[in-house]
JSON list of C-alpha atoms in Angstrom, two decimals:
[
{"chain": "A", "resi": 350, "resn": "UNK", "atom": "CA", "xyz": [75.71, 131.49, 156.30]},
{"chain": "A", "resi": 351, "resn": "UNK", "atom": "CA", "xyz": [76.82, 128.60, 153.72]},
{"chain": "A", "resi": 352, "resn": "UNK", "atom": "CA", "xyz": [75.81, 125.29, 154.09]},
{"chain": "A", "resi": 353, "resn": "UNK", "atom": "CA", "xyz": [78.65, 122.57, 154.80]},
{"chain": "A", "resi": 354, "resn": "UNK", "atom": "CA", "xyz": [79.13, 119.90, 152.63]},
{"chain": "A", "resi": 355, "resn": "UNK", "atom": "CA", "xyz": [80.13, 116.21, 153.68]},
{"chain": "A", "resi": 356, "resn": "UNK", "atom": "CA", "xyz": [82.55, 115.79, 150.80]},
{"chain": "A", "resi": 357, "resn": "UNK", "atom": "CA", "xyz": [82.26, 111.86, 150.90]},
{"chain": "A", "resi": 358, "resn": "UNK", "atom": "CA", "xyz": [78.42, 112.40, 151.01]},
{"chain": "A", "resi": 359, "resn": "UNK", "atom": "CA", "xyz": [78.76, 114.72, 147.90]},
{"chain": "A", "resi": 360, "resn": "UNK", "atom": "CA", "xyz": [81.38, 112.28, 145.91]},
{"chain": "A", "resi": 361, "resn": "UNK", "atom": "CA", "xyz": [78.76, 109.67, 146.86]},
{"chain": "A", "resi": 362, "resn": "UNK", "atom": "CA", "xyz": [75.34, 110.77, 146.11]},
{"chain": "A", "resi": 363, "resn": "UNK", "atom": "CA", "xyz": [77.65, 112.41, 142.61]},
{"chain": "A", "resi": 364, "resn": "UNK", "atom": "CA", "xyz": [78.72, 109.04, 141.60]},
{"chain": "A", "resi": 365, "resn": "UNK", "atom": "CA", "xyz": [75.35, 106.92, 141.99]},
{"chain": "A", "resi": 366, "resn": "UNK", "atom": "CA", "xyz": [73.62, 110.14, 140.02]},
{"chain": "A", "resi": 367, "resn": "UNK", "atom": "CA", "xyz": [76.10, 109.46, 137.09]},
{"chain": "A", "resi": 368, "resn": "UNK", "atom": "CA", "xyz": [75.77, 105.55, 137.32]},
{"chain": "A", "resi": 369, "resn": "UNK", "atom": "CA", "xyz": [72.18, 105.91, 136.98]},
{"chain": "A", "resi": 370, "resn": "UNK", "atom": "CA", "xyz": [71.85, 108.57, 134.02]},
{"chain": "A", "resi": 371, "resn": "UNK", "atom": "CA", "xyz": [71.50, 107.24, 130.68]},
{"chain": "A", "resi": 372, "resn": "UNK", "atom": "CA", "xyz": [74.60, 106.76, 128.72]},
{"chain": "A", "resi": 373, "resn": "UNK", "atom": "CA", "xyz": [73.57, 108.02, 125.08]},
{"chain": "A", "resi": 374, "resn": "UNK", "atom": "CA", "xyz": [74.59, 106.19, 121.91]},
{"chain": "A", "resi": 375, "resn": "UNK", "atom": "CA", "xyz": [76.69, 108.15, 120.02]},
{"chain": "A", "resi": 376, "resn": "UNK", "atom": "CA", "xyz": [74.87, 109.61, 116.59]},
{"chain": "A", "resi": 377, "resn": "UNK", "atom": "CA", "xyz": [76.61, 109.15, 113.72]},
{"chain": "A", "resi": 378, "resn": "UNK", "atom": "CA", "xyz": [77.45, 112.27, 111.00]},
{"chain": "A", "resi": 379, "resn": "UNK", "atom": "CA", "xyz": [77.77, 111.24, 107.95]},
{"chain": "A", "resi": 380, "resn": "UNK", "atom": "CA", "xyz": [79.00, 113.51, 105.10]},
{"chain": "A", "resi": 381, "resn": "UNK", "atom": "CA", "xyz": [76.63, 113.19, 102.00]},
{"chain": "A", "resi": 382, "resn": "UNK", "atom": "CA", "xyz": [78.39, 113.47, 98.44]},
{"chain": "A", "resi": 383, "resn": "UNK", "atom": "CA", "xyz": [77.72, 112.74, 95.16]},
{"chain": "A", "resi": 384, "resn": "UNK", "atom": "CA", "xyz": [80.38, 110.32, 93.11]},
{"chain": "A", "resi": 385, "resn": "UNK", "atom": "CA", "xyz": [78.93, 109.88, 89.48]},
{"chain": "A", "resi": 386, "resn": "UNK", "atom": "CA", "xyz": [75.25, 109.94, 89.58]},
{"chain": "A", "resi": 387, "resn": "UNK", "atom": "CA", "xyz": [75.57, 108.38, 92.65]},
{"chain": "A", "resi": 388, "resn": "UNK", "atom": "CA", "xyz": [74.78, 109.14, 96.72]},
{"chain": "A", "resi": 389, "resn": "UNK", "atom": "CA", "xyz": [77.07, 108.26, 99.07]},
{"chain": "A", "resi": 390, "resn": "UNK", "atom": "CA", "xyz": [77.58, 108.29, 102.74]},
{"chain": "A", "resi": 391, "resn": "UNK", "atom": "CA", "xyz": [80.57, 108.70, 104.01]},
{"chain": "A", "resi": 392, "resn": "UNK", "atom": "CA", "xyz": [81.58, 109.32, 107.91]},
{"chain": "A", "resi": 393, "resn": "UNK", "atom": "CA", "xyz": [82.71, 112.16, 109.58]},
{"chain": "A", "resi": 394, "resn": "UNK", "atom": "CA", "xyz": [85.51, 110.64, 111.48]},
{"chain": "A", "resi": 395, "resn": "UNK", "atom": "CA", "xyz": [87.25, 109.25, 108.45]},
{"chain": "A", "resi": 396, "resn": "UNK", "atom": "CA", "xyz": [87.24, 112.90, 106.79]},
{"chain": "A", "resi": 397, "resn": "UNK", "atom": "CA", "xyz": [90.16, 114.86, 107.69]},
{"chain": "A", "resi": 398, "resn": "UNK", "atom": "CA", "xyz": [89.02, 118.03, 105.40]},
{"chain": "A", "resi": 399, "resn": "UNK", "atom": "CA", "xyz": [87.12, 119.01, 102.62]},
{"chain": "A", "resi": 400, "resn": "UNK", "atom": "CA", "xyz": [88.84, 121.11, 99.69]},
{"chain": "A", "resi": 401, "resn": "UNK", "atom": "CA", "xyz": [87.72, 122.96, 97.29]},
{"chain": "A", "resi": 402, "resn": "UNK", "atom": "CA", "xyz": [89.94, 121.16, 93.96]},
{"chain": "A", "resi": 403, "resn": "UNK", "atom": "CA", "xyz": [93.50, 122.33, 94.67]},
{"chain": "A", "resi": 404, "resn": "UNK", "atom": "CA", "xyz": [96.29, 122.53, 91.74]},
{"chain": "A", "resi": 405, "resn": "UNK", "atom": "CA", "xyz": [97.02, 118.72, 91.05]},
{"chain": "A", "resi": 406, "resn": "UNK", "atom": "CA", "xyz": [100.43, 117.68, 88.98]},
{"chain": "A", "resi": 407, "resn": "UNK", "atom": "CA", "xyz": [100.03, 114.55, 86.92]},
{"chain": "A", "resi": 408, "resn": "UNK", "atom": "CA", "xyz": [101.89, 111.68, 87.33]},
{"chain": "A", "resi": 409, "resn": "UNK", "atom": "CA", "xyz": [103.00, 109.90, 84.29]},
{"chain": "A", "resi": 410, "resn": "UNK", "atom": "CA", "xyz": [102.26, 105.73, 84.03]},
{"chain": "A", "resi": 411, "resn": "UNK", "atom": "CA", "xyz": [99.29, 105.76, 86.29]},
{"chain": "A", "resi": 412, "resn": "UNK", "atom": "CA", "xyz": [95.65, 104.41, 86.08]},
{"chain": "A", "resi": 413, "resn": "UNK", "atom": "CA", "xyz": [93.32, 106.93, 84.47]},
{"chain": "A", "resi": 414, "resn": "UNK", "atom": "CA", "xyz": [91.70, 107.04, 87.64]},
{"chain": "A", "resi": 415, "resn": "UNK", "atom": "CA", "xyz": [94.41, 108.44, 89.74]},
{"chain": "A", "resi": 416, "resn": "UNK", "atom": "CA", "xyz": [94.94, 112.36, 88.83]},
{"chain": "A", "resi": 417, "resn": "UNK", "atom": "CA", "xyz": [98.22, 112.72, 89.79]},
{"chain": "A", "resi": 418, "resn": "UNK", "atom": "CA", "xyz": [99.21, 114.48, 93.68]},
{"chain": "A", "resi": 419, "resn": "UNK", "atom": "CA", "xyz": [98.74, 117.92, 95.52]},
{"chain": "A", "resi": 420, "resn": "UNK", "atom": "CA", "xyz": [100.38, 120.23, 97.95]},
{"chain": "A", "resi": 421, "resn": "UNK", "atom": "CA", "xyz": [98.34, 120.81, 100.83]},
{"chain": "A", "resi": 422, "resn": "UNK", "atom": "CA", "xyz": [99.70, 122.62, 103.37]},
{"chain": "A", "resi": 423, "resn": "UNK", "atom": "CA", "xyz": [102.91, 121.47, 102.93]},
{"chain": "A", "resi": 424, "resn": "UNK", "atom": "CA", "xyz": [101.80, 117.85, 102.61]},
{"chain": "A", "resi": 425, "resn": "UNK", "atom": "CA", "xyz": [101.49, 115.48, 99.29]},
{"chain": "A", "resi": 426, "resn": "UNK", "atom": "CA", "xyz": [98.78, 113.97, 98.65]},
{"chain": "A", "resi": 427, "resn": "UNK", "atom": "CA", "xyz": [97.12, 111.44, 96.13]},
{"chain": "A", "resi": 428, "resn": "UNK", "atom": "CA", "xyz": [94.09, 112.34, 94.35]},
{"chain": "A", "resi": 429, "resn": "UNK", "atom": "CA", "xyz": [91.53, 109.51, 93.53]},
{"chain": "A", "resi": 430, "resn": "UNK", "atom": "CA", "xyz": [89.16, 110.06, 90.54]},
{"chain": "A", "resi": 431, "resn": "UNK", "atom": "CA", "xyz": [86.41, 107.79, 93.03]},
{"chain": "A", "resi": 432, "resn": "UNK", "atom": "CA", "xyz": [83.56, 108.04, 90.27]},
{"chain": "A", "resi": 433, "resn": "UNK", "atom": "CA", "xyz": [86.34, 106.47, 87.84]},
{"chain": "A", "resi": 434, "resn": "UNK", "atom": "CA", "xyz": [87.97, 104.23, 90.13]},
{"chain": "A", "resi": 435, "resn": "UNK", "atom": "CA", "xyz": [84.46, 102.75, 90.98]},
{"chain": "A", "resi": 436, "resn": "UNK", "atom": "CA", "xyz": [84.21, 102.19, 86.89]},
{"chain": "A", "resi": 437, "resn": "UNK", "atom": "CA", "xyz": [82.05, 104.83, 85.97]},
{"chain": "A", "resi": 438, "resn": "UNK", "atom": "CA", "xyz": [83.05, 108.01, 83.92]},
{"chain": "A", "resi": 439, "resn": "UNK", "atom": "CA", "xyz": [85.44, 110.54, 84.75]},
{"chain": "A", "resi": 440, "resn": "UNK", "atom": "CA", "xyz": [84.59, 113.53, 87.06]},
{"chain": "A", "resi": 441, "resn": "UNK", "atom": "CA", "xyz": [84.00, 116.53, 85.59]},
{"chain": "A", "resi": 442, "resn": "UNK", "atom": "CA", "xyz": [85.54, 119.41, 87.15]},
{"chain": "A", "resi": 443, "resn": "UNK", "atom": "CA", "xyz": [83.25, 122.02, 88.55]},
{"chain": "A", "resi": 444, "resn": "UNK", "atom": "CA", "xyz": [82.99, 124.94, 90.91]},
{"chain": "A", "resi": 445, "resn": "UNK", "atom": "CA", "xyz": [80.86, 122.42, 93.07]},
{"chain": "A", "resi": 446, "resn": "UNK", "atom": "CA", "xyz": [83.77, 119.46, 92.96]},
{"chain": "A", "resi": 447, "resn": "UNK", "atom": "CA", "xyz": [85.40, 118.90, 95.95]},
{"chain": "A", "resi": 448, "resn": "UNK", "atom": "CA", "xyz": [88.42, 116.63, 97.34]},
{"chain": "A", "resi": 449, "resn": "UNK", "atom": "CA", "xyz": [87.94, 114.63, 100.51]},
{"chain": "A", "resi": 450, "resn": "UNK", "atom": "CA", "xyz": [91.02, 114.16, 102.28]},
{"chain": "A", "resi": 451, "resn": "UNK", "atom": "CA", "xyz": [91.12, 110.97, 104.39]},
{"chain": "A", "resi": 452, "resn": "UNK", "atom": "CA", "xyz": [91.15, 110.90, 108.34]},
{"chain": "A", "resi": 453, "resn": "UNK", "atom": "CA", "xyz": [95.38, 110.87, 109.30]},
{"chain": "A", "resi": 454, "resn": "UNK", "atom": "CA", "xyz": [94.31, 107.79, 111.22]},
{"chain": "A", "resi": 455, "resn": "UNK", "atom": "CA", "xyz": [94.34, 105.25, 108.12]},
{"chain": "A", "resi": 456, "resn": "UNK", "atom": "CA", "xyz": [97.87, 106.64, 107.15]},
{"chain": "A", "resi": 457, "resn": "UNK", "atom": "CA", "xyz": [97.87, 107.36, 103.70]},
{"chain": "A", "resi": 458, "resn": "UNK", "atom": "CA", "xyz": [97.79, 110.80, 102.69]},
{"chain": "A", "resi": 459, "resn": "UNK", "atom": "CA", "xyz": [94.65, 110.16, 99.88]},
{"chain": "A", "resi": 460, "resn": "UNK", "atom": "CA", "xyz": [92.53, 112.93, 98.79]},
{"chain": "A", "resi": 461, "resn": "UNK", "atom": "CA", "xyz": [88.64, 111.64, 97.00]},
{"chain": "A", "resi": 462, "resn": "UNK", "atom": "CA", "xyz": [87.62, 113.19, 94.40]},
{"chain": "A", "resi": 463, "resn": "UNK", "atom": "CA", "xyz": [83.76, 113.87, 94.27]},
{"chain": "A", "resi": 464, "resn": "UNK", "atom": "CA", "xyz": [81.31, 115.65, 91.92]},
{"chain": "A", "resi": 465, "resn": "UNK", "atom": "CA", "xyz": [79.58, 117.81, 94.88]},
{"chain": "A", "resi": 466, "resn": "UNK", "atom": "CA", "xyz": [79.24, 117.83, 98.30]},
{"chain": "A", "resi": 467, "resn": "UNK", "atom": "CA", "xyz": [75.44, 117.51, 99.78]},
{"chain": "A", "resi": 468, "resn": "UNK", "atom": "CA", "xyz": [75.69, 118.20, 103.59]},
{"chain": "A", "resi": 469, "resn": "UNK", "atom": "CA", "xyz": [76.53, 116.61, 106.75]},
{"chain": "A", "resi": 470, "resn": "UNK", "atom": "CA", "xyz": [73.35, 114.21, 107.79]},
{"chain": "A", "resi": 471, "resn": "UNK", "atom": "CA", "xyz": [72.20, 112.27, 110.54]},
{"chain": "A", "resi": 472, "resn": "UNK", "atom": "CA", "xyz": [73.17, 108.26, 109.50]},
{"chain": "A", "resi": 473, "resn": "UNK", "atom": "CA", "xyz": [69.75, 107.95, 111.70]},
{"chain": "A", "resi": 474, "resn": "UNK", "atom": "CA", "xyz": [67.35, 109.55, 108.79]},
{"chain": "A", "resi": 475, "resn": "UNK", "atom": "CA", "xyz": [68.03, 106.33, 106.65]},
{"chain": "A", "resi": 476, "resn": "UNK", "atom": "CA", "xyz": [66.44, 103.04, 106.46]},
{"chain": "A", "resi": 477, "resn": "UNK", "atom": "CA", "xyz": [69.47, 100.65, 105.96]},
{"chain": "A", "resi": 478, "resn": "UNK", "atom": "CA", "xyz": [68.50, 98.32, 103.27]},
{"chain": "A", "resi": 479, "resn": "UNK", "atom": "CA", "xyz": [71.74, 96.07, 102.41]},
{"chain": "A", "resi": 480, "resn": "UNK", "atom": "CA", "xyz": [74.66, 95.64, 104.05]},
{"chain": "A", "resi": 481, "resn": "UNK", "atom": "CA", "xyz": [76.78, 95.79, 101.08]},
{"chain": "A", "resi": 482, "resn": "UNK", "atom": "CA", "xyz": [78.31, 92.59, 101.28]},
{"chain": "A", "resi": 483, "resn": "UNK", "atom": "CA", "xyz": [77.65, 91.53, 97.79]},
{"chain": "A", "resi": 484, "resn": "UNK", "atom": "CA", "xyz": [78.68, 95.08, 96.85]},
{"chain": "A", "resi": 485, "resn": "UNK", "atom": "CA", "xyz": [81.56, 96.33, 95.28]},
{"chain": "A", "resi": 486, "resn": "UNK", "atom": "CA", "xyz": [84.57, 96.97, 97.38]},
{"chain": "A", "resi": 487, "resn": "UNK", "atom": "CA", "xyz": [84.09, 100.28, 99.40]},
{"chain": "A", "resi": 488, "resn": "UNK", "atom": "CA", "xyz": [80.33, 100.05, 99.85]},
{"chain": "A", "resi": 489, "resn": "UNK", "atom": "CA", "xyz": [79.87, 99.35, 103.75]},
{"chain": "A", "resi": 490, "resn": "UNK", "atom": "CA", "xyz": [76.33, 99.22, 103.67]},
{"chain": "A", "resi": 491, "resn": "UNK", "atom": "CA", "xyz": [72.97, 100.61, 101.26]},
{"chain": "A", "resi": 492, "resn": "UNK", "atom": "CA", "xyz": [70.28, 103.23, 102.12]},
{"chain": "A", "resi": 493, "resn": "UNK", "atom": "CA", "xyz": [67.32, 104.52, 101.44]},
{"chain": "A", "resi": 494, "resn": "UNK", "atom": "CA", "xyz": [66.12, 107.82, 102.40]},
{"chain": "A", "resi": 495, "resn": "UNK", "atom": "CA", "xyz": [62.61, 109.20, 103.50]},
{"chain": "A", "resi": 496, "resn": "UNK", "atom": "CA", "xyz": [62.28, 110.24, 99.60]},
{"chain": "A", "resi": 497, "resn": "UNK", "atom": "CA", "xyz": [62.88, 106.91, 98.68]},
{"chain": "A", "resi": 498, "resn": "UNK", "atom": "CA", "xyz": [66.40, 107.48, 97.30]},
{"chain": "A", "resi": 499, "resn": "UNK", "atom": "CA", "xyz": [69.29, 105.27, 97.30]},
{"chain": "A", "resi": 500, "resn": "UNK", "atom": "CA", "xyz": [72.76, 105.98, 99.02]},
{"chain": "A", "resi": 501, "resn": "UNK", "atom": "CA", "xyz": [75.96, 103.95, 99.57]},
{"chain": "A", "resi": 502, "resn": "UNK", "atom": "CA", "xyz": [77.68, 103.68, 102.65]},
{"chain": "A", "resi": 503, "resn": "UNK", "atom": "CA", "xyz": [81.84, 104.33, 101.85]},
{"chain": "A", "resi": 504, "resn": "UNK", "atom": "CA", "xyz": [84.27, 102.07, 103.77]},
{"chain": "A", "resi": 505, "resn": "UNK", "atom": "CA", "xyz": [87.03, 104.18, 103.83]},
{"chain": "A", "resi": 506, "resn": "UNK", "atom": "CA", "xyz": [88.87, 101.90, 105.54]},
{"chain": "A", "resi": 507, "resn": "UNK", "atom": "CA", "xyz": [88.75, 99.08, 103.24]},
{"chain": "A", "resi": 508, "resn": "UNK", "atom": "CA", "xyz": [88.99, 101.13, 100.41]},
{"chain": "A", "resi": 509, "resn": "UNK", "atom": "CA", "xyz": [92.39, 102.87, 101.27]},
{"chain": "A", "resi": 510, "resn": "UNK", "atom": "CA", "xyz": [93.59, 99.26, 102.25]},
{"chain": "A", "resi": 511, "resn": "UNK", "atom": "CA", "xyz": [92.44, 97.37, 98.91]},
{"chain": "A", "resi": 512, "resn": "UNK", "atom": "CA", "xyz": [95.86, 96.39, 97.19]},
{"chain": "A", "resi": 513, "resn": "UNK", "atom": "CA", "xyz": [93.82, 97.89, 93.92]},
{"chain": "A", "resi": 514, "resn": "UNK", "atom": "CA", "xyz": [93.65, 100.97, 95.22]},
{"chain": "A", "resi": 515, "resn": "UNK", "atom": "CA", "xyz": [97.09, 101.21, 96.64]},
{"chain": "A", "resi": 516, "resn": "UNK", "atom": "CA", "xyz": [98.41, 100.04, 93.30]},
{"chain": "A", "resi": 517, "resn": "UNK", "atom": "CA", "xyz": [98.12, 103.71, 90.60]},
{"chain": "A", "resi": 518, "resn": "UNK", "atom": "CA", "xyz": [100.91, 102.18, 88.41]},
{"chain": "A", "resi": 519, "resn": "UNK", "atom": "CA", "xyz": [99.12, 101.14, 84.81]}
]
C-alpha cells in the first residue's frame, strides 16, 4: 500500500528545501574571436548567430569600414568591417571569417565582421586586468588568460549605440 501524503506538509518541507539550496551565479559564455591581430571576448547573449561570410552588396558613399548589407533569411543587415572600424587594417576574407550578427534585443540588424572565430569560453578562465575605461569605445573590460595572453572584452551595447557607429555615410 502507498503512503499518504499531507500535501501542506509536502508544499512545506518543498519550499524551505528550495529556500535553503544555494542559488548559483550564473557563468558567463563568452564567444572568443579574433578582430585584427587581436582577442576579443564577446558574450553569448548579445550574439544572435554566427555566419559563415554571406553575399554582401556594397553601398556607395559609406566609410571604408562598413561593407555594404546582406540578406539573411529574409532580413537586411549591415556588415561592420570591426578590425577597420576599430582603426586597424581591413579584414581579409577567408574560409575562417565569420559575421556576428547582433542579439535582436539592441535593435539594429548589424552583422561584425571578424577574422576567425576561437570557441565559446568560460569568462571565469580569465584574470580581468582593466576595466577598459580608458579604452577605446567598445572595450568593456581587458583580460589575460592562463597563457598570459591579452583579450578585450566587446560592449556590444555601447558599440551599436555610439553615434560613430550608427553614422556609415563618408
Amino acid at each position: 500500500m502507498s503512503k499518504r501524503i499531507n500535501m501542506k506538509d509536502f508544499q512545506a518541507t518543498l519550499s524551505e528545501k528550495l529556500g535553503s539550496a544555494a542559488i548559483a551565479e550564473p557563468i558567463s559564455t563568452v564567444l572568443g574571436v579574433l578582430i585584427g591581430e587581436d582577442r576579443w571576448l564577446v558574450h553569448m547573449k548579445d550574439v544572435n548567430e554566427v555566419l559563415q561570410m554571406p553575399k554582401i552588396t556594397p553601398v556607395p558613399l559609406t566609410h571604408s569600414w562598413f561593407l555594404g548589407v546582406a540578406n539573411v533569411q529574409g532580413n537586411l543587415y549591415g556588415i561592420t568591417d570591426l578590425a577597420s572600424y576599430f582603426g586597424g587594417a581591413h579584414t581579409t576574407i577567408g574560409q575562417k571569417t565569420r559575421i556576428l550578427l547582433v542579439s535582436p534585443r539592441f535593435e539594429v540588424n548589424s552583422g561584425l565582421l571578424v577574422r576567425r572565430t576561437l570557441g565559446i569560453r568560460n569568462v571565469t578562465d580569465f584574470e580581468r586586468v582593466s576595466d577598459g575605461a580608458h579604452s577605446q569605445m567598445g572595450v568593456a573590460g581587458i583580460y589575460m588568460d592562463r597563457q598570459g595572453q591579452r583579450w578585450y572584452e566587446l560592449n556590444l551595447q555601447d558599440l551599436v549605440r555610439n553615434e560613430d557607429f550608427l553614422q556609415i555615410a563618408a
